[in-house]
CSV table of C-alpha atoms (C1' of nucleotides) in Angstrom, one decimal:
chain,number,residue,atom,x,y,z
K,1,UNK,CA,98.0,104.2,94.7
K,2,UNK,CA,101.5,104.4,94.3
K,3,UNK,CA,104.2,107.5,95.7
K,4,UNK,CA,107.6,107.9,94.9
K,5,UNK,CA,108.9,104.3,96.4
K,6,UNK,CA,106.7,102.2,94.6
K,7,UNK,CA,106.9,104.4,91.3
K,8,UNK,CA,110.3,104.3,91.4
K,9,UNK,CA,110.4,100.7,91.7
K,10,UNK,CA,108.3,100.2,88.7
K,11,UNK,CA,110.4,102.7,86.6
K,12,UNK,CA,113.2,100.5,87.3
K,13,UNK,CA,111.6,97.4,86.4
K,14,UNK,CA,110.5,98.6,83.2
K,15,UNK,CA,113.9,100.2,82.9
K,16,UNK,CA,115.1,96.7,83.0
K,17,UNK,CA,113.1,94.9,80.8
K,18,UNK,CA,111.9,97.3,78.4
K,19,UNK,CA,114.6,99.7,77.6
K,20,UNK,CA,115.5,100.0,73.8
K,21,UNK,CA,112.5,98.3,72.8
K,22,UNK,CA,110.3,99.9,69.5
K,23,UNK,CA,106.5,100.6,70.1
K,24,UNK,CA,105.1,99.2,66.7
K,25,UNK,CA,101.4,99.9,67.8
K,26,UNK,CA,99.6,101.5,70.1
K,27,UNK,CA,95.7,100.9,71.1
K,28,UNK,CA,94.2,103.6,73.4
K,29,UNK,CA,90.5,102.5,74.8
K,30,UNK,CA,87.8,105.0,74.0
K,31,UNK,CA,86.0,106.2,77.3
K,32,UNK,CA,86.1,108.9,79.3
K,33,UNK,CA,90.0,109.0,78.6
K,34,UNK,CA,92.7,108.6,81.2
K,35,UNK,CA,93.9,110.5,78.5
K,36,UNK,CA,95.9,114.4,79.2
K,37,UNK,CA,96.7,114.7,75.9
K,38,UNK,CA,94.3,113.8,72.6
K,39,UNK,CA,94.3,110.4,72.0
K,40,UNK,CA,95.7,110.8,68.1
K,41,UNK,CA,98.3,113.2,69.3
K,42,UNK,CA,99.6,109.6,71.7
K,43,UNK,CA,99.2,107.4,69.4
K,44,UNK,CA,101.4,109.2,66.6
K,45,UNK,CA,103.8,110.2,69.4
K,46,UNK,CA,104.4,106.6,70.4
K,47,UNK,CA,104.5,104.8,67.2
K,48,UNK,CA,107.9,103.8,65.4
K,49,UNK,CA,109.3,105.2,69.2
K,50,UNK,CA,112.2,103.5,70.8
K,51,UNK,CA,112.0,103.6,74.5
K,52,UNK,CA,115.4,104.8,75.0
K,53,UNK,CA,115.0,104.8,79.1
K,54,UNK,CA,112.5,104.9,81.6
K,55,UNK,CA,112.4,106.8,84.7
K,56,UNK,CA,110.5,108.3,87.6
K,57,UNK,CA,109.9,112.3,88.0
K,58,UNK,CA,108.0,112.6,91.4
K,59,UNK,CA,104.6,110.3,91.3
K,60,UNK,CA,105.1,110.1,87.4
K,61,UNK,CA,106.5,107.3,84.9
K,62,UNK,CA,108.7,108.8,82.1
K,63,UNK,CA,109.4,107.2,79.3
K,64,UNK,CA,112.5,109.0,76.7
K,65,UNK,CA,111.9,108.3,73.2
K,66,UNK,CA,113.5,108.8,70.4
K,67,UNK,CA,112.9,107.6,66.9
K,68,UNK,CA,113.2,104.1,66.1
K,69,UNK,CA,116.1,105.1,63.2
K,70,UNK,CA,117.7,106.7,65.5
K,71,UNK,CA,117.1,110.6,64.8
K,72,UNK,CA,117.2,113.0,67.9
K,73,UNK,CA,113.3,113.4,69.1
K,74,UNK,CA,113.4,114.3,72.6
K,75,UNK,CA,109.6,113.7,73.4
K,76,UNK,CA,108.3,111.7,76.4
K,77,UNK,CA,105.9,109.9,77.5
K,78,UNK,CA,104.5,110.8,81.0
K,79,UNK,CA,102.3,108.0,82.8
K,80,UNK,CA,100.7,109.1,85.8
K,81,UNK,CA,99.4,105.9,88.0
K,82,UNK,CA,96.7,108.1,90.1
K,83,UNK,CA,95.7,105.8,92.9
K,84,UNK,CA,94.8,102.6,90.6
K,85,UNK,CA,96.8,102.5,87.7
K,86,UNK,CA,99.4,99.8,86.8
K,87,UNK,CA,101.9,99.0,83.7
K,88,UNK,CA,102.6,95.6,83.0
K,89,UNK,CA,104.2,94.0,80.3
K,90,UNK,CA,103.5,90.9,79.1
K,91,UNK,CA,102.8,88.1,76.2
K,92,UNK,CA,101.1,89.4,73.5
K,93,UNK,CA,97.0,87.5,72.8
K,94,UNK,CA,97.1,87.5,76.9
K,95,UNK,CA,93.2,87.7,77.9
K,96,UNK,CA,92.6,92.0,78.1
K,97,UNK,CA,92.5,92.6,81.8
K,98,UNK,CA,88.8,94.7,82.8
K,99,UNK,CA,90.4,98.2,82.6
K,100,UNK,CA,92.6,98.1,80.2
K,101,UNK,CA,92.9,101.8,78.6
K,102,UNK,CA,96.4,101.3,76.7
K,103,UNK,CA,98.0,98.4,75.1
K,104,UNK,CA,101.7,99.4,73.0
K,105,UNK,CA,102.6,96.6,71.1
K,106,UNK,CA,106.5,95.9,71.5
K,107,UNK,CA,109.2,94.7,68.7
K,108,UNK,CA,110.2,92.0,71.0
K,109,UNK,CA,106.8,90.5,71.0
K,110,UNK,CA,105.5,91.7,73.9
K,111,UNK,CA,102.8,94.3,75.0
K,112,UNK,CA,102.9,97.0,77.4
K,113,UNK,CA,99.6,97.4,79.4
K,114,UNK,CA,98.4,100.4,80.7
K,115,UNK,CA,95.4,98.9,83.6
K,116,UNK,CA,93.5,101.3,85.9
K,117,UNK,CA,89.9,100.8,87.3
K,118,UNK,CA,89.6,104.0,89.1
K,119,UNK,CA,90.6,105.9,86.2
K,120,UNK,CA,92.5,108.7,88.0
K,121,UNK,CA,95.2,108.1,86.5
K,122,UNK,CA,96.6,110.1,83.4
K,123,UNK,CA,99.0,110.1,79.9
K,124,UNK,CA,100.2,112.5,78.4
K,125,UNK,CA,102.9,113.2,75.7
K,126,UNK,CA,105.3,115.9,76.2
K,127,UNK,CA,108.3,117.5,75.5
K,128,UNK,CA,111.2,118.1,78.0
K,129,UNK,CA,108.4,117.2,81.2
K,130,UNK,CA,109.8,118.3,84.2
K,131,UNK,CA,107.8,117.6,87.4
K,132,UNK,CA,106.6,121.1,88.8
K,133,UNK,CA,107.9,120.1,92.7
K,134,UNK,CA,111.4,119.7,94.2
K,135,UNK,CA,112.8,116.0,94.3
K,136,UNK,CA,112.7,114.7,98.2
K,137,UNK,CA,115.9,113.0,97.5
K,138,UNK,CA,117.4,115.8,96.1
K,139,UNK,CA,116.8,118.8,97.8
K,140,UNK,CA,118.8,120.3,100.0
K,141,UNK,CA,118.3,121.5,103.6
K,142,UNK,CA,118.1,125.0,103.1
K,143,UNK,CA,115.9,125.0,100.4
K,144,UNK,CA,113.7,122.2,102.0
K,145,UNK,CA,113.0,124.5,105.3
K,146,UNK,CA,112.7,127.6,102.4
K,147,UNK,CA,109.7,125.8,101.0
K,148,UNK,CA,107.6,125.4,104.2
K,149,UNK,CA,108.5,127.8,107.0
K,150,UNK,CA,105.9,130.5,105.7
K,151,UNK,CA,102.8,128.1,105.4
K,152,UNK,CA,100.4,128.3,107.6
K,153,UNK,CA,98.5,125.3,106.3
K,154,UNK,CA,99.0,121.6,108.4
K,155,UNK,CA,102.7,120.1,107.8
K,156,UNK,CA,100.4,117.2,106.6
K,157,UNK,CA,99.2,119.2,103.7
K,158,UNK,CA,102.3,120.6,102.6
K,159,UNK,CA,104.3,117.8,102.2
K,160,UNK,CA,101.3,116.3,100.1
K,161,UNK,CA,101.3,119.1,97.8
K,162,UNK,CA,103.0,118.3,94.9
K,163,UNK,CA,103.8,122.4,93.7
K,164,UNK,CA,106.5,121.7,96.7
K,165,UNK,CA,107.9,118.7,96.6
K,166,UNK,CA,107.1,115.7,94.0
K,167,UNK,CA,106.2,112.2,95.2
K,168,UNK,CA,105.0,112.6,98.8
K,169,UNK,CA,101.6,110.6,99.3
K,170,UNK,CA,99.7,110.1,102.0
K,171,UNK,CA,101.5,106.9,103.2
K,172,UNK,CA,104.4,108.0,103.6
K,173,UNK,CA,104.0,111.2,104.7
K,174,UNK,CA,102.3,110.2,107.4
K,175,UNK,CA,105.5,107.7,108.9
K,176,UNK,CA,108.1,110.2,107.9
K,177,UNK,CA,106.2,112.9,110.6
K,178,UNK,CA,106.2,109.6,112.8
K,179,UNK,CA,109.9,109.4,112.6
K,180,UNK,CA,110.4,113.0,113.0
K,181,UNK,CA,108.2,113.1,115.8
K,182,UNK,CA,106.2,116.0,114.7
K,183,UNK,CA,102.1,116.0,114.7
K,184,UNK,CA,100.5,115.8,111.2
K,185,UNK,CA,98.6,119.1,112.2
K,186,UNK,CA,101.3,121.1,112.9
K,187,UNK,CA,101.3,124.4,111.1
K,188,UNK,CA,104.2,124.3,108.8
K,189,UNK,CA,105.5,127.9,109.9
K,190,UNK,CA,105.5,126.3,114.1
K,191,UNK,CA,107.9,124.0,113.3
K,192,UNK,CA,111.3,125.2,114.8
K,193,UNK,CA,114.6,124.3,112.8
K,194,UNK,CA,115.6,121.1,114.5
K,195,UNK,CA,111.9,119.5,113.6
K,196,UNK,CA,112.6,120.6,109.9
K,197,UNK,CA,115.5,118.7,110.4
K,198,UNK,CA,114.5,115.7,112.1
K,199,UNK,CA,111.9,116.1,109.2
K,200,UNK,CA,114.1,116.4,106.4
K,201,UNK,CA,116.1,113.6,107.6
K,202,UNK,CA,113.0,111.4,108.6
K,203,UNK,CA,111.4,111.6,105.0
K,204,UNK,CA,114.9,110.8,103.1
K,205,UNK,CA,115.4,108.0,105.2
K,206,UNK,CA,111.7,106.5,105.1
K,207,UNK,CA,111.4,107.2,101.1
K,208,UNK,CA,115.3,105.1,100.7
K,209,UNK,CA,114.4,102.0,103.1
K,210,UNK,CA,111.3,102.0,101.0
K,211,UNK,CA,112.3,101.9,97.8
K,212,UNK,CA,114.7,99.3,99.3
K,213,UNK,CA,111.5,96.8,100.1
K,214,UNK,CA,110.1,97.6,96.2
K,215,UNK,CA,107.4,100.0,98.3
K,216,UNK,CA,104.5,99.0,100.3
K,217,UNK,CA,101.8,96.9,98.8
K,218,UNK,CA,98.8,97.7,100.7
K,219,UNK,CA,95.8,96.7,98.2
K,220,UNK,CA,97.1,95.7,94.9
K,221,UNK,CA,99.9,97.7,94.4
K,222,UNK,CA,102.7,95.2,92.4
K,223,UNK,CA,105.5,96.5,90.3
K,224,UNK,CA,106.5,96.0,86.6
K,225,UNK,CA,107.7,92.0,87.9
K,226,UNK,CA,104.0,91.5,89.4
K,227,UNK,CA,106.3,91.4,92.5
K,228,UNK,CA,104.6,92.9,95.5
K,229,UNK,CA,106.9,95.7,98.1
K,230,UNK,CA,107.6,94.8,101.6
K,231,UNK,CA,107.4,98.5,103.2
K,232,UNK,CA,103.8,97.7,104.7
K,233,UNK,CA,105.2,95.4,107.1
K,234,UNK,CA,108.1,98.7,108.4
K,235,UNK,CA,104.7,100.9,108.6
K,236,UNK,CA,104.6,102.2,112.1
K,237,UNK,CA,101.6,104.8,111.6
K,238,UNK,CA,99.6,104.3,108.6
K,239,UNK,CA,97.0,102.0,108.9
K,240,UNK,CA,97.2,101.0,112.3
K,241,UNK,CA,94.5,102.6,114.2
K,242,UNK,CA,93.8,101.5,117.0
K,243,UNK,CA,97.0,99.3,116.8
K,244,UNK,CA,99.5,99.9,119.4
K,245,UNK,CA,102.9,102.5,118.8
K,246,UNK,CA,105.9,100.3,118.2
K,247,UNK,CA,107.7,102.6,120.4
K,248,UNK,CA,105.3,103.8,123.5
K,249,UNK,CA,102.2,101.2,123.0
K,250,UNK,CA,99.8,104.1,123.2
K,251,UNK,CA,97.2,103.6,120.7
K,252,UNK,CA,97.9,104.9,116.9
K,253,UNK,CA,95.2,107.8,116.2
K,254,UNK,CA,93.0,108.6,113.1
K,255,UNK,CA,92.2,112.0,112.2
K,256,UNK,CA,91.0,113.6,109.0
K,257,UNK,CA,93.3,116.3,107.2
K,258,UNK,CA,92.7,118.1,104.2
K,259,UNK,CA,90.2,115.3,103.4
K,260,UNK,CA,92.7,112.9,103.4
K,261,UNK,CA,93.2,110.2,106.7
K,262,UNK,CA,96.1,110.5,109.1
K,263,UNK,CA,97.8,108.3,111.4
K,264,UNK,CA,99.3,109.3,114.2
K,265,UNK,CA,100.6,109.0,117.6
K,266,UNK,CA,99.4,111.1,120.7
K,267,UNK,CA,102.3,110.4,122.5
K,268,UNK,CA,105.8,110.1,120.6
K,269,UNK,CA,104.7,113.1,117.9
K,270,UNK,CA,104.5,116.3,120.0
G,11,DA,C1',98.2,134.4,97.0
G,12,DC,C1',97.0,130.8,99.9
G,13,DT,C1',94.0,127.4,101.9
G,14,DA,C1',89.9,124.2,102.6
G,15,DT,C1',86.5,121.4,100.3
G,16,DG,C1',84.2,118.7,96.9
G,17,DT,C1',84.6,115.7,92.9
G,18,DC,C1',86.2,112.5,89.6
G,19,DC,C1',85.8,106.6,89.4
G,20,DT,C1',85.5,101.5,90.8
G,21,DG,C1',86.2,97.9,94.1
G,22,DC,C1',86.5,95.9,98.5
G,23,DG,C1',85.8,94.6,103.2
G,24,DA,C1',83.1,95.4,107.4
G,25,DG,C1',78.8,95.1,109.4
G,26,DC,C1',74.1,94.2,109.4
Y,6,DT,C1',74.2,85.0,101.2
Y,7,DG,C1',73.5,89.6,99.9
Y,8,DC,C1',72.9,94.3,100.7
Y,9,DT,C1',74.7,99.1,102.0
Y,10,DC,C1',78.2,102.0,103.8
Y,11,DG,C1',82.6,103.8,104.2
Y,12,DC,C1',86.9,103.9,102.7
Y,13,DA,C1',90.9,103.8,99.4
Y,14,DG,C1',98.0,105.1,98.1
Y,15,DG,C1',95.9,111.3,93.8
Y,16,DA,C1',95.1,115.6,91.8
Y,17,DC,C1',92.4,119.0,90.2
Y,18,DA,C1',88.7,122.8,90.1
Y,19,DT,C1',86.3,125.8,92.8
Y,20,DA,C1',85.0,128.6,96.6
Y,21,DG,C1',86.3,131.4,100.4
DNA sequence: ACTATGTCCTGCGAGC
DNA sequence: TGCTCGCAGGACATAG
C-alpha cells in the first residue's frame, strides 16, 4: 500500500510519539509469518530494546535500537508495509484488530501494532540495513540518468524497481511521468537528456508535495495518528481512467505494464 | 545479465 | 440481497 510519501509520513509520526520508548514485550502471531527473520531471533532482538529513532529507508520502516541500559547495540528493526500493512500505536487491552501479526508492549503503557491482512508485508531484524536502491531525494542528476539510460525495459518498470531507486510505487510513478510528460512505455534508453530531466525534477517534486499532504490515502492507507494523506485529491493520472486530463481534457488511459496498471495520458505524455 | 510473467494473500466494490 | 469477478499502493522466484 504505501511508497516513500506515505512511509515516510508514518516514520515521522512514530518518530514523534514513540522515540526513546523500551519494548518490554513482544507477541509475534503464529501463521504463515510476515516474518523475514525467525520469529525467536525478533522477539530476543526486540526485548529490553529502546527505540532510539525511527526512520524511513525507501518503502521500509527502521527502527534504531539500542539497549534499554544504554550499551551500544546497533541492531534494527526493519518493517516492511507490503501493500496492506499498518503500525499503530495505541492503549494497551484495546480489542486485537483481525490481522494482527505483532504486538510490542511499550514502557509508557502503550502497544505498538503491527496490522496487515494481505500479509505481504515483512520484519526482519538486522544489523546496519541499508536499502539496496538509491534515495529519489537524494540522488544526484548524473547518477540518476547513469542508472537508466542503458535499460531497455519500459521507464514504468524501472523506476518501480527497487535494485535502482528505493520507494517508487506504482502511484506515484505513474504522476511523476505525467509531470515529466513522458509515456509510461517508454524504453528507458529512448529517453533523451532533457526528459531525464524533466523526470528527475518531476519525481522530486511529486514525492516532496506528497509527503507535504501526509501521502495519498486511496483505500485505507492512515499514518501512525490514524490521520489520512491528502495527495489523492493532487493525483492527475492515477486512478482516473476515463476521467478527463486536468491539463488537455483528453481522456486518462489504462494500460497494463509489467503486470502492474498504468495511467496515462495520450496527449500531454509523448 | 536483463527482462517479463506468475504467485503470494485478503477484502472490496462493481455488476449481474 | 447475495453471488462472482476483477482489481488492489509490493516484491520475490522463476522462466526465457
Amino acid at each position: 500500500m504505501p511508497e516513500l510519501p506515505e512511509v515516510e509520513t508514518i516514520a515521522r509520526g512514530l518518530a514523534k510519539r514513540i522515540s526513546g520508548d523500551v519494548i518490554e514485550s513482544v507477541w509475534l502471531g503464529s501463521k504463515p509469518e510476515p516474518l523475514k527473520s525467525p520469529a525467536a531471533e525478533i522477539a530476543i532482538a526486540l526485548q529490553a530494546k529502546r527505540i532510539s529513532t525511527v526512520r524511513r529507508a525507501g518503502k521500509h520502516i527502521v527502527f534504531d535500537l539500542e539497549s534499554a541500559r544504554g550499551a551500544i547495540a546497533s541492531s534494527q528493526w526493519i518493517v516492511h508495509l507490503g501493500m496492506t500493512g499498518s503500525l499503530l500505536v495505541c492503549a494497551p487491552g484495546l480489542e486485537l484488530e483481525k490481522h494482527t501479526h505483532a504486538v510490542l508492549q511499550l514502557a509508557s503503557g502503550r502497544e505498538l501494532r503491527f496490522v496487515d491482512p494481505r500479509r505481504f508485508g515483512r520484519l526482519s531484524v538486522i544489523e546496519n540495513f541499508e536499502a539496496p536502491g538509491a534515495e529519489p531525494l537524494q540522488i544526484a542528476f548524473d547518477d540518476f540518468g547513469a542508472l537508466f539510460h542503458r535499460r531497455k525495459t519500459p521507464i514504468k518498470s524501472a523506476l518501480l524497481n527497487q535494485n535502482l531507486l528505493s520507494g517508487v510505487g506504482n502511484i506515484y510513478a505513474d504522476e511523476a511521468l505525467f509531470r515529466a510528460r513522458i509515456r509510461p512505455r517508454r524504453r528507458a534508453s529512448s529517453l533523451t537528456h532533457d526528459e531525464f530531466h524533466r523526470l528527475y525534477n518531476a519525481l522530486k517534486r511529486v514525492l516532496r508535495e506528497a509527503i507535504r499532504l501526509g501521502g495519498s490515502s486511496v483505500s485505507d492507507y492512515v499514518d501512525a495518528d490514524g490521520e489520512e494523506g491528502f495527495f489523492q485529491l493532487k493525483h492527475r493520472v492515477y486512478g482516473r481512467e476515463g476521467k478527463l486530463c486536468r491539463v488537455c481534457k483528453t481522456p486518462i488511459k489504462r494500460i497494463v505494464i509489467a503486470g502492474r496498471s498504468s495511467h496515462y495520458c495520450p496527449r500531454c505524455q509523448k
